[in-house]
PDB file of C-alpha atoms in Angstrom:
ATOM      1  CA  MET V   1       0.000   0.000   0.000  1.00  0.00           C
ATOM      2  CA  VAL V   2       1.166   3.504  -0.730  1.00  0.00           C
ATOM      3  CA  ALA V   3       0.425   6.556   1.390  1.00  0.00           C
ATOM      4  CA  GLN V   4      -2.769   7.572  -0.425  1.00  0.00           C
ATOM      5  CA  ASP V   5      -4.280   4.102   0.175  1.00  0.00           C
ATOM      6  CA  TYR V   6      -4.663   4.681   3.923  1.00  0.00           C
ATOM      7  CA  ARG V   7      -7.754   6.135   5.547  1.00  0.00           C
ATOM      8  CA  TYR V   8      -5.927   7.766   8.479  1.00  0.00           C
ATOM      9  CA  THR V   9      -2.768   9.881   8.161  1.00  0.00           C
ATOM     10  CA  SER V  10      -1.084  12.077  10.745  1.00  0.00           C
ATOM     11  CA  GLU V  11       2.265  13.824  11.122  1.00  0.00           C
ATOM     12  CA  ASP V  12       4.563  13.836  14.139  1.00  0.00           C
ATOM     13  CA  THR V  13       2.213  11.669  16.232  1.00  0.00           C
ATOM     14  CA  LEU V  14       4.429   8.676  17.028  1.00  0.00           C
ATOM     15  CA  ARG V  15       4.211   9.493  20.744  1.00  0.00           C
ATOM     16  CA  TYR V  16       0.513   8.541  20.522  1.00  0.00           C
ATOM     17  CA  LEU V  17       1.277   4.957  19.435  1.00  0.00           C
ATOM     18  CA  SER V  18       2.417   1.875  21.288  1.00  0.00           C
ATOM     19  CA  LEU V  19       4.595  -0.244  19.017  1.00  0.00           C
ATOM     20  CA  HIS V  20       5.494  -2.947  21.562  1.00  0.00           C
ATOM     21  CA  ASP V  21       4.795  -6.377  20.025  1.00  0.00           C
ATOM     22  CA  CYS V  22       3.671  -4.839  16.707  1.00  0.00           C
ATOM     23  CA  ASP V  23       4.872  -6.704  13.617  1.00  0.00           C
ATOM     24  CA  CYS V  24       6.782  -4.875  10.894  1.00  0.00           C
ATOM     25  CA  SER V  25       6.612  -6.829   7.651  1.00  0.00           C
ATOM     26  CA  HIS V  26       9.200  -4.650   5.875  1.00  0.00           C
ATOM     27  CA  LEU V  27      11.704  -1.992   6.925  1.00  0.00           C
ATOM     28  CA  TYR V  28      13.402  -0.146   4.070  1.00  0.00           C
ATOM     29  CA  TYR V  29      14.655   3.224   2.828  1.00  0.00           C
ATOM     30  CA  ALA V  30      13.013   4.941  -0.159  1.00  0.00           C
ATOM     31  CA  GLU V  31      12.363   8.487  -1.356  1.00  0.00           C
ATOM     32  CA  ASP V  32      14.238  10.064   1.565  1.00  0.00           C
ATOM     33  CA  CYS V  33      12.151   8.134   4.138  1.00  0.00           C
ATOM     34  CA  LEU V  34      12.820   5.231   6.440  1.00  0.00           C
ATOM     35  CA  VAL V  35       9.646   3.182   5.957  1.00  0.00           C
ATOM     36  CA  PHE V  36       8.125   0.650   8.351  1.00  0.00           C
ATOM     37  CA  VAL V  37       5.315  -1.374   6.757  1.00  0.00           C
ATOM     38  CA  MET V  38       3.270  -2.488   9.755  1.00  0.00           C
ATOM     39  CA  GLU V  39       0.869  -5.400  10.173  1.00  0.00           C
ATOM     40  CA  TRP V  40      -0.921  -3.284  12.787  1.00  0.00           C
ATOM     41  CA  LEU V  41      -0.389  -0.387  15.197  1.00  0.00           C
ATOM     42  CA  GLU V  42      -1.668   0.224  18.707  1.00  0.00           C
ATOM     43  CA  VAL V  43      -3.271   3.686  18.493  1.00  0.00           C
ATOM     44  CA  LEU V  44      -3.511   5.223  21.966  1.00  0.00           C
ATOM     45  CA  SER V  45      -6.668   6.972  23.144  1.00  0.00           C
ATOM     46  CA  SER V  46      -4.705  10.249  23.196  1.00  0.00           C
ATOM     47  CA  HIS V  47      -4.002  10.083  19.437  1.00  0.00           C
ATOM     48  CA  PRO V  48      -5.814  12.984  17.721  1.00  0.00           C
ATOM     49  CA  LEU V  49      -7.420  10.603  15.194  1.00  0.00           C
ATOM     50  CA  ASN V  50      -8.603   7.993  17.722  1.00  0.00           C
ATOM     51  CA  PRO V  51     -12.294   8.668  18.492  1.00  0.00           C
ATOM     52  CA  PHE V  52     -12.436   5.974  21.199  1.00  0.00           C
ATOM     53  CA  PRO V  53     -11.866   6.301  24.956  1.00  0.00           C
ATOM     54  CA  GLN V  54      -9.407   3.375  24.844  1.00  0.00           C
ATOM     55  CA  ALA V  55      -6.412   2.435  22.706  1.00  0.00           C
ATOM     56  CA  HIS V  56      -7.393   0.476  19.603  1.00  0.00           C
ATOM     57  CA  GLN V  57      -5.493  -1.793  17.274  1.00  0.00           C
ATOM     58  CA  SER V  58      -5.375  -0.662  13.675  1.00  0.00           C
ATOM     59  CA  GLY V  59      -5.271  -2.750  10.579  1.00  0.00           C
ATOM     60  CA  GLY V  60      -2.278  -2.512   8.259  1.00  0.00           C
ATOM     61  CA  GLY V  61      -0.231   0.649   8.575  1.00  0.00           C
ATOM     62  CA  ARG V  62       2.879   2.504   7.621  1.00  0.00           C
ATOM     63  CA  ILE V  63       5.359   4.710   9.464  1.00  0.00           C
ATOM     64  CA  GLU V  64       7.679   7.040   7.569  1.00  0.00           C
ATOM     65  CA  LEU V  65      10.624   8.836   9.156  1.00  0.00           C
ATOM     66  CA  VAL V  66      11.433  11.741   6.846  1.00  0.00           C
ATOM     67  CA  ARG V  67      15.059  12.620   6.024  1.00  0.00           C
ATOM     68  CA  PRO V  68      16.515  10.101   8.483  1.00  0.00           C
ATOM     69  CA  ARG V  69      20.092   9.886   9.661  1.00  0.00           C
ATOM     70  CA  ILE V  70      21.452   6.885  11.537  1.00  0.00           C
ATOM     71  CA  VAL V  71      23.033   7.742  14.878  1.00  0.00           C
ATOM     72  CA  SER V  72      23.864   4.096  15.559  1.00  0.00           C
ATOM     73  CA  CYS V  73      22.682   0.782  14.191  1.00  0.00           C
ATOM     74  CA  SER V  74      23.776  -2.750  14.982  1.00  0.00           C
ATOM     75  CA  ILE V  75      22.303  -5.905  13.539  1.00  0.00           C
ATOM     76  CA  ALA V  76      23.160  -9.240  15.156  1.00  0.00           C
ATOM     77  CA  ARG V  77      23.373 -12.477  13.205  1.00  0.00           C
ATOM     78  CA  ARG V  78      21.780 -15.626  14.632  1.00  0.00           C
ATOM     79  CA  GLU V  79      24.927 -17.709  14.297  1.00  0.00           C
ATOM     80  CA  GLY V  80      27.577 -16.640  16.751  1.00  0.00           C
ATOM     81  CA  SER V  81      27.951 -13.141  18.026  1.00  0.00           C
ATOM     82  CA  ARG V  82      28.791 -11.411  14.761  1.00  0.00           C
ATOM     83  CA  VAL V  83      27.356  -7.922  14.718  1.00  0.00           C
ATOM     84  CA  GLN V  84      26.991  -5.812  11.605  1.00  0.00           C
ATOM     85  CA  ASN V  85      27.158  -2.052  12.119  1.00  0.00           C
ATOM     86  CA  VAL V  86      25.245   0.052   9.624  1.00  0.00           C
ATOM     87  CA  SER V  87      25.869   3.761   9.099  1.00  0.00           C
ATOM     88  CA  ASP V  88      24.064   4.364   5.786  1.00  0.00           C
ATOM     89  CA  VAL V  89      20.261   4.421   6.018  1.00  0.00           C
ATOM     90  CA  GLY V  90      20.125   3.227   2.400  1.00  0.00           C
ATOM     91  CA  GLU V  91      21.470  -0.175   3.521  1.00  0.00           C
ATOM     92  CA  LEU V  92      18.388  -0.877   5.648  1.00  0.00           C
ATOM     93  CA  ASP V  93      16.123  -3.363   3.889  1.00  0.00           C
ATOM     94  CA  TYR V  94      14.789  -6.121   6.153  1.00  0.00           C
ATOM     95  CA  SER V  95      11.600  -8.137   6.455  1.00  0.00           C
ATOM     96  CA  GLY V  96       9.902 -10.040   9.261  1.00  0.00           C
ATOM     97  CA  LEU V  97      10.485  -7.886  12.335  1.00  0.00           C
ATOM     98  CA  GLU V  98       8.733  -7.295  15.646  1.00  0.00           C
ATOM     99  CA  PHE V  99       9.051  -4.144  17.737  1.00  0.00           C
ATOM    100  CA  LEU V 100      10.033  -4.732  21.346  1.00  0.00           C
ATOM    101  CA  ASP V 101      10.907  -1.153  22.207  1.00  0.00           C
ATOM    102  CA  TYR V 102      10.447   2.283  20.639  1.00  0.00           C
ATOM    103  CA  GLU V 103      11.220   5.574  22.318  1.00  0.00           C
ATOM    104  CA  GLU V 104      10.970   8.949  20.611  1.00  0.00           C
ATOM    105  CA  THR V 105      12.417  12.210  21.885  1.00  0.00           C
ATOM    106  CA  ASP V 106      11.387  15.550  20.435  1.00  0.00           C
ATOM    107  CA  ARG V 107      14.551  17.602  20.040  1.00  0.00           C
ATOM    108  CA  ARG V 108      13.042  20.042  17.541  1.00  0.00           C
ATOM    109  CA  THR V 109      13.258  23.091  19.796  1.00  0.00           C
ATOM    110  CA  LYS V 110      16.991  22.639  20.328  1.00  0.00           C
ATOM    111  CA  GLU V 111      18.387  20.817  17.320  1.00  0.00           C
ATOM    112  CA  GLY V 112      15.549  20.820  14.784  1.00  0.00           C
ATOM    113  CA  VAL V 113      15.152  17.042  14.726  1.00  0.00           C
ATOM    114  CA  TYR V 114      13.333  14.128  16.302  1.00  0.00           C
ATOM    115  CA  HIS V 115      15.362  11.342  17.840  1.00  0.00           C
ATOM    116  CA  ALA V 116      14.268   7.731  18.307  1.00  0.00           C
ATOM    117  CA  LYS V 117      15.743   4.571  19.747  1.00  0.00           C
ATOM    118  CA  MET V 118      14.227   1.255  18.799  1.00  0.00           C
ATOM    119  CA  TYR V 119      14.874  -2.414  19.295  1.00  0.00           C
ATOM    120  CA  LEU V 120      13.361  -5.029  17.004  1.00  0.00           C
ATOM    121  CA  ILE V 121      13.740  -8.780  16.710  1.00  0.00           C
ATOM    122  CA  PHE V 122      13.637 -10.823  13.509  1.00  0.00           C
ATOM    123  CA  ASP V 123      11.356 -13.789  12.947  1.00  0.00           C
ATOM    124  CA  ARG V 124      12.782 -17.297  13.390  1.00  0.00           C
ATOM    125  CA  ASP V 125      13.388 -17.819   9.672  1.00  0.00           C
ATOM    126  CA  SER V 126      15.807 -14.899   9.382  1.00  0.00           C
ATOM    127  CA  ASN V 127      19.602 -15.090   9.405  1.00  0.00           C
ATOM    128  CA  TYR V 128      19.527 -12.188  11.885  1.00  0.00           C
ATOM    129  CA  SER V 129      18.341 -12.106  15.487  1.00  0.00           C
ATOM    130  CA  ASP V 130      17.857  -8.431  16.349  1.00  0.00           C
ATOM    131  CA  ILE V 131      18.419  -4.844  15.332  1.00  0.00           C
ATOM    132  CA  SER V 132      19.165  -1.919  17.597  1.00  0.00           C
ATOM    133  CA  LEU V 133      18.599   1.355  15.777  1.00  0.00           C
ATOM    134  CA  GLU V 134      19.012   4.952  16.858  1.00  0.00           C
ATOM    135  CA  VAL V 135      17.945   7.502  14.257  1.00  0.00           C
ATOM    136  CA  GLU V 136      17.297  11.222  13.869  1.00  0.00           C
ATOM    137  CA  TYR V 137      14.726  12.605  11.422  1.00  0.00           C
ATOM    138  CA  GLU V 138      12.918  15.824  10.551  1.00  0.00           C
ATOM    139  CA  LYS V 139       9.336  14.579  10.852  1.00  0.00           C
ATOM    140  CA  SER V 140       7.255  11.448  10.837  1.00  0.00           C
ATOM    141  CA  ARG V 141       4.099  10.282   9.112  1.00  0.00           C
ATOM    142  CA  VAL V 142       1.827   7.567  10.470  1.00  0.00           C
ATOM    143  CA  MET V 143      -0.851   5.910   8.323  1.00  0.00           C
ATOM    144  CA  TRP V 144      -3.323   3.087   8.852  1.00  0.00           C
ATOM    145  CA  ASP V 145      -6.430   1.710   7.232  1.00  0.00           C
ATOM    146  CA  ALA V 146      -8.999   1.129  10.017  1.00  0.00           C
ATOM    147  CA  PHE V 147      -9.634   0.754  13.717  1.00  0.00           C
ATOM    148  CA  HIS V 148     -10.264  -2.767  14.941  1.00  0.00           C
ATOM    149  CA  GLY V 149     -10.712  -4.016  18.500  1.00  0.00           C
ATOM    150  CA  VAL V 150      -9.563  -2.564  21.785  1.00  0.00           C
ATOM    151  CA  SER V 151      -5.784  -2.936  22.281  1.00  0.00           C
ATOM    152  CA  TRP V 152      -4.598  -5.987  24.223  1.00  0.00           C
ATOM    153  CA  PHE V 153      -3.072  -3.920  27.045  1.00  0.00           C
ATOM    154  CA  GLU V 154      -6.426  -2.228  27.716  1.00  0.00           C
ATOM    155  CA  CYS V 155      -7.931  -5.652  28.424  1.00  0.00           C
ATOM    156  CA  ILE V 156      -5.350  -6.841  30.966  1.00  0.00           C
ATOM    157  CA  GLY V 157      -6.978  -7.363  34.342  1.00  0.00           C
ATOM    158  CA  GLN V 158     -10.524  -7.230  32.976  1.00  0.00           C
ATOM    159  CA  SER V 159     -12.631 -10.352  33.355  1.00  0.00           C
TER     160      SER V 159
END
């Protein structure tokens, strides 16, 4: 899906998402954007486009980090402890990932950029085990197709 195929689009709203346990089917660089093609997103109730009082899971989605620059990136191989360091965002092209951690810092007032740290693991069929990525970017775009059920973490403790 390309950007115009999504029903919901917002800019600089990553802080209103929870990406923990969300699957990323493809991570790649194109047209001056680091693109995350997502199987789903967890859209928090505080997101400006979420009309619900609770976080909801979206359908398929896409995250674009505009004009990204890698601060640090290490990708571990499954076999042994070989780690590949990546410094060029154009080298990022991986499939079958799952977000375990994502943290964004807004540094726009001081440095004119956003800053994010993320940790993702690869699926079992990959030659890689995990990726630790720290990146700076000018803005972000978040897109998704629909709202589905209430997010899993909203249901914890309810019987």
